[in-house]
Coordinates of C-alpha atoms and ligand atoms in Angstrom, one line a residue:
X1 CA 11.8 -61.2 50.9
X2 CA 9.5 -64.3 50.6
X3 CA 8.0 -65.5 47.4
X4 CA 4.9 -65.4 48.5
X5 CA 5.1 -61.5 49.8
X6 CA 5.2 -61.2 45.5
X7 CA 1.3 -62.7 45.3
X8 CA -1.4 -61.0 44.1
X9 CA -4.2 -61.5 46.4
X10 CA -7.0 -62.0 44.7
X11 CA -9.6 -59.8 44.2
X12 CA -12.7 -60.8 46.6
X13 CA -10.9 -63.7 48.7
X14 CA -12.0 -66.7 48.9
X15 CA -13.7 -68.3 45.8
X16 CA -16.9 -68.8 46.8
X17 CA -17.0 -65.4 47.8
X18 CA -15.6 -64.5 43.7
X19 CA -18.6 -63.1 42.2
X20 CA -19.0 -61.6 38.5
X21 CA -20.9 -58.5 37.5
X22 CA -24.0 -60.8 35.9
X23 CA -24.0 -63.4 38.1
X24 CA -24.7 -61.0 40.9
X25 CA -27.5 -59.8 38.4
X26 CA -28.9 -62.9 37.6
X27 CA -28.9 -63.5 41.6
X28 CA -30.6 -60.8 42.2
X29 CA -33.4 -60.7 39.6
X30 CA -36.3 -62.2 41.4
X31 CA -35.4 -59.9 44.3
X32 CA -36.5 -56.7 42.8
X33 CA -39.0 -56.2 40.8
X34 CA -37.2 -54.6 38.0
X35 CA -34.6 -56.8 38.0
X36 CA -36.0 -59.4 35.5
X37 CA -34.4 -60.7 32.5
X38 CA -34.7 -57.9 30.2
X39 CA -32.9 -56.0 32.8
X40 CA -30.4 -58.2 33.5
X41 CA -29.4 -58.1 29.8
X42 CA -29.7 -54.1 29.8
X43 CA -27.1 -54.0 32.6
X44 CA -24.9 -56.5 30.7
X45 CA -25.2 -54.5 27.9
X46 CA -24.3 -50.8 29.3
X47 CA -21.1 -53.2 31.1
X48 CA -20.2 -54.6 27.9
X49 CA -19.9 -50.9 26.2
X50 CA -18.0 -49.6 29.5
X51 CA -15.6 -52.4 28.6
X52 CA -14.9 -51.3 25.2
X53 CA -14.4 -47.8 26.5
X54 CA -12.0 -48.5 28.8
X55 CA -10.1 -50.5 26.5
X56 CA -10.1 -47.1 24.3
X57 CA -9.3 -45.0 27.4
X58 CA -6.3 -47.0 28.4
X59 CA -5.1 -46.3 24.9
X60 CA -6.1 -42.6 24.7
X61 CA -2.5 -41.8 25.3
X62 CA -1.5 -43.6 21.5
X63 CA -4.4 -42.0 19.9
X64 CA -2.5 -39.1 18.5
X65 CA 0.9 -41.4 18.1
X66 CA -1.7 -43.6 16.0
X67 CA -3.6 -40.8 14.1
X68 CA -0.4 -38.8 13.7
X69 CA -0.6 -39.6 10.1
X70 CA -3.4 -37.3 8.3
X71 CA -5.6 -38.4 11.3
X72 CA -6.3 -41.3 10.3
X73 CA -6.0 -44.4 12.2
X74 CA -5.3 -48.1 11.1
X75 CA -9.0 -48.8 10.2
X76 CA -9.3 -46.4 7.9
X77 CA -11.3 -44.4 9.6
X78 CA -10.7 -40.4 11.0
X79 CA -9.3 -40.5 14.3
X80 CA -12.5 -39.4 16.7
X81 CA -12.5 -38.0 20.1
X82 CA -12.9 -39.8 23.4
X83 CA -16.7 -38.2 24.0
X84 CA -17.9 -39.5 20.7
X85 CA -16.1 -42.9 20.5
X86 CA -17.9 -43.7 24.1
X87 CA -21.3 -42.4 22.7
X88 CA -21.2 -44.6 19.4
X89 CA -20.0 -47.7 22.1
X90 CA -22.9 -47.7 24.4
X91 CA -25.6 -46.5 21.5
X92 CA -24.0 -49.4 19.8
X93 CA -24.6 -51.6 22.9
X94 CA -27.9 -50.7 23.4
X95 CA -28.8 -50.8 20.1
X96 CA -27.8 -54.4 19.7
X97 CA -29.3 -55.6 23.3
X98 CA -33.2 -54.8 22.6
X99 CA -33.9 -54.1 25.6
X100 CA -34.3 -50.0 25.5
X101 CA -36.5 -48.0 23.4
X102 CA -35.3 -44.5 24.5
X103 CA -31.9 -43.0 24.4
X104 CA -30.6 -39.7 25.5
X105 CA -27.2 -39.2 25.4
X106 CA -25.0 -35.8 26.5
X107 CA -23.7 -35.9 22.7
X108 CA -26.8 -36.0 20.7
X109 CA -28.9 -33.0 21.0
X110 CA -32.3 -35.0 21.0
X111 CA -33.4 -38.1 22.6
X112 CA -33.3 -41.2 20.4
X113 CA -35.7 -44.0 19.8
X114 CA -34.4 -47.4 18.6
X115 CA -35.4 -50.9 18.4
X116 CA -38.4 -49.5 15.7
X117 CA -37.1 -51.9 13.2
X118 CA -37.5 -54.7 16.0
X119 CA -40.0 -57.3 16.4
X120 CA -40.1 -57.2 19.9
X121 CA -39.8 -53.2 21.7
X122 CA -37.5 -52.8 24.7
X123 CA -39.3 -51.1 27.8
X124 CA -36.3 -48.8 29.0
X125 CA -35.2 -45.4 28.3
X126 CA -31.4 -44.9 29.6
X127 CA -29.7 -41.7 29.8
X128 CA -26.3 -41.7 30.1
X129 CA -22.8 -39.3 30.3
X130 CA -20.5 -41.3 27.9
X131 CA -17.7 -39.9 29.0
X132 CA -17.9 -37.7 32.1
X133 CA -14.7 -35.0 32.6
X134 CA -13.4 -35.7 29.2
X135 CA -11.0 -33.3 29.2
X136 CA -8.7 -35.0 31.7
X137 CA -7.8 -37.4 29.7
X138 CA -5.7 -34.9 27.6
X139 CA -3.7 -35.2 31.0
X140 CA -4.0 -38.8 32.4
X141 CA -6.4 -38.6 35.1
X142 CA -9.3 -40.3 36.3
X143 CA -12.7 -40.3 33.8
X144 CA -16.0 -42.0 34.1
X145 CA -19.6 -42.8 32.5
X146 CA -23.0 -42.1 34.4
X147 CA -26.1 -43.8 33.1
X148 CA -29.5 -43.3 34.3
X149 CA -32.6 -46.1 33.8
X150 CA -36.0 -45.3 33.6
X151 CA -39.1 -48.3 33.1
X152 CA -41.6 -47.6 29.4
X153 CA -45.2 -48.0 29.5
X154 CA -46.1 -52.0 28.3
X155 CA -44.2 -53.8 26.0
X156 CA -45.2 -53.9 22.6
X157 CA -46.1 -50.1 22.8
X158 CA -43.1 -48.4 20.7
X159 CA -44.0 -44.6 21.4
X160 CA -43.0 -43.0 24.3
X161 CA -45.2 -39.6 25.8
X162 CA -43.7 -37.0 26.9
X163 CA -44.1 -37.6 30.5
X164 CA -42.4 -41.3 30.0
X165 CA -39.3 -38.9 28.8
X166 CA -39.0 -36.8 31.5
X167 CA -39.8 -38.3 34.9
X168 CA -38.2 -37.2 37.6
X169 CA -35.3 -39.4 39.1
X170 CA -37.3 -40.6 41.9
X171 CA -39.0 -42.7 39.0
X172 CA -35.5 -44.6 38.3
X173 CA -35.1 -48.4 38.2
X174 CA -31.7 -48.1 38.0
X175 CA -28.3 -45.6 37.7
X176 CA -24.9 -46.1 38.4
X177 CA -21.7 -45.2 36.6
X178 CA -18.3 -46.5 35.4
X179 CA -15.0 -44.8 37.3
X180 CA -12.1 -45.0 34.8
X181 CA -9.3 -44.5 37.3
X182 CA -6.5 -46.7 38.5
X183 CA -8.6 -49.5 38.5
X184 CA -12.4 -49.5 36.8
X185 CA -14.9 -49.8 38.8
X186 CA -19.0 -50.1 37.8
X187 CA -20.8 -49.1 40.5
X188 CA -24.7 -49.3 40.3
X189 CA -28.3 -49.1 42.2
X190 CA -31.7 -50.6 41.2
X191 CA -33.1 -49.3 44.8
X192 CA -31.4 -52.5 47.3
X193 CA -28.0 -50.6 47.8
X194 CA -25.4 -49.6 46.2
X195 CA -22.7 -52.3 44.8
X196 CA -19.4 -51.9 42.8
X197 CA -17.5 -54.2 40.8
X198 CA -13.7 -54.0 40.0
X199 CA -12.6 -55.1 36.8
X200 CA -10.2 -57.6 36.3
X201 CA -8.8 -57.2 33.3
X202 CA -6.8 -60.5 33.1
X203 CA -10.5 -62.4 33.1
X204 CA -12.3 -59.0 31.6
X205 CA -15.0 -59.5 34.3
X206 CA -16.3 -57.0 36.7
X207 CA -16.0 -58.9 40.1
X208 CA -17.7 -57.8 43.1
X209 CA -15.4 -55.6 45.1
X210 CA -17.4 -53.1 47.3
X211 CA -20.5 -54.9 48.2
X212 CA -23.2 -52.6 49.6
X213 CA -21.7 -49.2 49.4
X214 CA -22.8 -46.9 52.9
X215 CA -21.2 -43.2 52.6
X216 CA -19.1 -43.3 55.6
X217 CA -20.8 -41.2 58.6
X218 CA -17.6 -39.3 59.1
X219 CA -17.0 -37.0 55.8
X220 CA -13.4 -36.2 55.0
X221 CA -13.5 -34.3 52.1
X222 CA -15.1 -31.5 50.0
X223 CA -15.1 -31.1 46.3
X224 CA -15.4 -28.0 44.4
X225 CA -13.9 -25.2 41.8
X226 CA -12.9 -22.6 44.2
X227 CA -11.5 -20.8 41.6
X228 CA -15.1 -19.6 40.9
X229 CA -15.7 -18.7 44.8
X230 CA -16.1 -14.9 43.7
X231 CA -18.6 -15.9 41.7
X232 CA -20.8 -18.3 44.3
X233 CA -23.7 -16.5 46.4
X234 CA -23.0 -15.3 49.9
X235 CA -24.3 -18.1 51.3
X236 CA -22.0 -20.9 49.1
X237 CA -19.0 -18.8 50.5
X238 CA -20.0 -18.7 53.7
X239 CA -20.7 -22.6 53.4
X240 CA -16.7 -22.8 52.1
X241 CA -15.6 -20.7 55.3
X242 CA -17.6 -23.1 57.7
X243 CA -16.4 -26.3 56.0
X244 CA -12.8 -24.7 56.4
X245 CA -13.1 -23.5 60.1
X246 CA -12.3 -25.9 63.1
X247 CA -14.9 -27.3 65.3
X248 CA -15.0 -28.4 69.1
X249 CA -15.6 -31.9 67.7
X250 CA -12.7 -32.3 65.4
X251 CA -15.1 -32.8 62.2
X252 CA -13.6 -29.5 60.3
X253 CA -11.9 -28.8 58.9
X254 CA -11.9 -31.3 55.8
X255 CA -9.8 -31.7 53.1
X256 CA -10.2 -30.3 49.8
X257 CA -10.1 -32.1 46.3
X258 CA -11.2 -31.7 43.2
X259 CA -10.3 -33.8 40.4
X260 CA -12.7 -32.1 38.1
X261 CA -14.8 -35.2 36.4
X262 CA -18.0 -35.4 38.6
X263 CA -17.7 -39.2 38.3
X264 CA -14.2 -39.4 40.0
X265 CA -14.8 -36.9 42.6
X266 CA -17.9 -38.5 43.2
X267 CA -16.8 -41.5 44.0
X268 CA -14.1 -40.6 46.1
X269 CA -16.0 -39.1 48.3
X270 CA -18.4 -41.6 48.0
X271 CA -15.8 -43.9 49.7
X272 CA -14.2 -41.5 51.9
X273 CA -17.3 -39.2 52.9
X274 CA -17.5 -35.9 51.6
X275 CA -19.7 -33.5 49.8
X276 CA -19.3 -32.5 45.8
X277 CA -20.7 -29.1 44.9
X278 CA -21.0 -27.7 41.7
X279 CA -23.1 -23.8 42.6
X280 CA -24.5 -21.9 40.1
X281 CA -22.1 -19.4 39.0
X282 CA -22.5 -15.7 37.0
X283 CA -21.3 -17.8 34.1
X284 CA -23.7 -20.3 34.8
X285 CA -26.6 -19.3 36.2
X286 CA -28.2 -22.9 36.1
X287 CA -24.9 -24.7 37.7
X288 CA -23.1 -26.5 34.8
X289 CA -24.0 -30.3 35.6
X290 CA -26.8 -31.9 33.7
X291 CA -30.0 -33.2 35.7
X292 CA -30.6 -36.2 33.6
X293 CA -28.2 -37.9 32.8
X294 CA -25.4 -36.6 35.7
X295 CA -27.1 -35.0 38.8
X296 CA -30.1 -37.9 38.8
X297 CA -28.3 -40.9 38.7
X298 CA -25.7 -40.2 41.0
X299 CA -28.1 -38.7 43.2
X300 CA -30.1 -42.1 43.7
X301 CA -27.1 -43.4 44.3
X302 CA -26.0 -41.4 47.3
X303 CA -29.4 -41.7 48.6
X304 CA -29.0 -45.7 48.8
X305 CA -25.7 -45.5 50.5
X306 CA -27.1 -43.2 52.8
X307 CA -26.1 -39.6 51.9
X308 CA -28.3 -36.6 50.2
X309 CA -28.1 -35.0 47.2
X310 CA -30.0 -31.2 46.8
X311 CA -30.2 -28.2 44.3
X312 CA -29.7 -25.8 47.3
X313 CA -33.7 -26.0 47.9
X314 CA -35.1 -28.9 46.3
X315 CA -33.9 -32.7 47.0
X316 CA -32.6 -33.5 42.9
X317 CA -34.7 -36.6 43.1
X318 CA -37.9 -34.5 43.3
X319 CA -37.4 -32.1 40.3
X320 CA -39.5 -32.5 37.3
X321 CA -37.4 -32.1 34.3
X322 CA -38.4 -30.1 31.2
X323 CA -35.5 -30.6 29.2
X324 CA -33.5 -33.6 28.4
X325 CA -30.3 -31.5 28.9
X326 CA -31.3 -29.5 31.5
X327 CA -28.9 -28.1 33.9
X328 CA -28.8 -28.0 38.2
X329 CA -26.8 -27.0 40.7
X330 CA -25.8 -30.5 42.9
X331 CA -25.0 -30.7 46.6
X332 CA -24.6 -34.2 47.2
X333 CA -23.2 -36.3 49.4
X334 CA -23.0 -36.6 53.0
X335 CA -26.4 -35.6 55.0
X336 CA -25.7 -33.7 57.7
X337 CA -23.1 -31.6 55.2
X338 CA -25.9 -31.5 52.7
X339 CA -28.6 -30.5 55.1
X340 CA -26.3 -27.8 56.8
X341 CA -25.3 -26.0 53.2
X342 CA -29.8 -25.9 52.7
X343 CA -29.7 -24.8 56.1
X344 CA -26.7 -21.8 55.6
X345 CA -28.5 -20.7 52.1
X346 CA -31.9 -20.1 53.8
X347 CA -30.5 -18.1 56.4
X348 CA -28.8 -16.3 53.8
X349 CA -32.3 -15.3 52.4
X350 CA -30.6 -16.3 48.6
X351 CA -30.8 -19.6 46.5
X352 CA -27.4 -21.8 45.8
Ligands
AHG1 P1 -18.2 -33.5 30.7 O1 -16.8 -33.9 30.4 O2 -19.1 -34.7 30.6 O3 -18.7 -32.3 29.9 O4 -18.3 -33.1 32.3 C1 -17.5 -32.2 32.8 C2 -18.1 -31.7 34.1 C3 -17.9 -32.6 35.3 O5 -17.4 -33.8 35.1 C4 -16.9 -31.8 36.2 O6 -17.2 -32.1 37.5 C5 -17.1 -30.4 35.8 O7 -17.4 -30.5 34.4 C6 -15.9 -29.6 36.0 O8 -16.1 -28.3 35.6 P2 -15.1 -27.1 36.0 O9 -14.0 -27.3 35.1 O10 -15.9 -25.9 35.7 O11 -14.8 -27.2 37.4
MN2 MN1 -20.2 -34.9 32.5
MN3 MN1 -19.4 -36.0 28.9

């Protein structure tokens, strides 16, 4: 073998096509209208926090070797889960930007507003998943964080109405989410596309690896628990059967996986087209995923690549939320798959 069949090729080719995480921001600001330099340095921000929790997730494996002792670990301080260490990171990160007002976070039961002891007041609220699918890091798989980013009245105005809290996510200026998996990868939207960044952690950059993101047209896989199928309406397990049965065309059957983090399965099929469903359930007559801050976000960004995202009924863009941890059932991802489940529950006279 060659030395050079050992090289690492480098992440994006050439160098002039090498492109970081904020310079692709700062490129971009004067190109949308919310992309100015407050925004620039809220993105930064949320990236700077997704840094320190990967650093933490890459470890999560030594927590317990480390806080073996009494729980403690070397600072002194009690050893604290995954969910809450990501929380504090990006709160933390926020905090210090300036740039929000309004937090909501999947770990704190009520919004938060910061910056009051500021001069100058930030003019976003960001809602945000610190760490999506938690649990499967207690057996090394794949994680992620969602965020959500919504534009405040004028600057200078530090209370927020009720309505400025809960807009529905067509009113976004910006989402995306963090994949923790065998690489980690931001991914994010302010409305032009969809563009993710790998992160290179020998420079500890996220470089632009999967410029404008399209779902492809051809969807390959399906994600959901089937262990609750005898739970699902008529029409979700009539959906299932379709999905599974072979068609003239050769476009079914498609595969089935399920990870079980929202952000990893997401984004799988994301790449490889597909359609994530989480139903509502007997258990959980709602559906179990959030609107705000894990249904919204993701959904604007399967819109911009070119894929759907629905309750069963409703598009999830379109609903007006009530509550900052409000629940939905989620359909998303390829249209035609999305349209035909809306299609298959109607007939079935029953909602998802
Ligand atoms: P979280 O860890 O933020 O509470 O989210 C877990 C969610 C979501 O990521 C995943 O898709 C879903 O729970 C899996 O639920 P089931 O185990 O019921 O399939
Ligand atoms: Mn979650
Ligand atoms: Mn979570």
């Amino acid at each position: 073998m060659s030395a050079s069949s050992h090289e690492i090729p480098s992440v994006s080719g050439t160098l002039e096509s090498f492109m970081t995480l904020e310079q692709f921001i700062i490129d971009h600001q004067e190109e949308s209208q919310h992309s100015t330099g407050a925004f620039s340095r809220l993105i930064r921000d949320i990236s700077v926090a997704a840094k320190i929790i990967n650093r933490n997730i890459r470890r999560a494996g030594l927590l317990d070797v480390f806080g073996a002792s009494g729980e403690i670990n070397v600072q002194g301080e009690v050893q604290k889960k995954l969910d809450v260490i990501a929380d504090e990171e990006i709160v933390r990160a926020l905090r210090k930007g300036g740039e929000c007002r309004l937090i909501g976070s999947e770990e704190q039961s009520e919004t938060m507003s910061i910056g009051d002891d500021q001069a100058s007041v930030g003019r976003y609220a960001v809602y945000f998943d610190p760490l999506d699918g938690s649990s499967n890091t207690d057996v090394n798989a794949s994680v992620g964080s969602i965020f959500s980013i919504y534009h405040l009245g004028a600057r200078n105005e530090r209370s927020s109405t009720l309505e400025e809290v809960l807009q529905p996510g067509s009113k976004q200026v910006a989402a995306g989410y963090v994949a923790y998996g065998s690489s980690t990868m931001f991914v994010y939207t302010t409305g032009d596309g969809v563009n993710g960044f790998t992160l290179d952690p020998e420079i500890g950059e996220f470089v632009l690896s999967h410029p404008d993101i399209r779902i492809p047209d051809q969807a390959k896989m399906y994600s959901i628990n089937e262990a609750d199928f005898d739970d699902f309406s008529a029409g979700v397990r009539r959906y299932l059967r379709w999905l599974k049965r072979p068609d003239e065309h050769g476009y079914r059957p498609i595969r089935h996986r399920y990870i079980g983090a929202f952000v990893s399965d997401f984004h799988r099929n994301l790449i490889t087209g597909g359609i994530y469903m989480y139903p509502k359930t007997a258990t959980s007559p709602e559906g179990k995923l959030r609107l705000m801050y894990e249904a919204n976000p993701l959904a604007f960004i399967v819109e911009q690549a070119g894929g759907a995202a629905s309750d069963g009924k409703r598009r999830i863009l379109d609903i007006v939320p009530d509550d900052l941890h409000q629940r939905t059932p989620v359909f998303i991802g390829n249209t035609d798959l999305v349209q035909e489940l809306e299609r298959q529950l109607e007939a079935s006279v029953e909602a998802a």
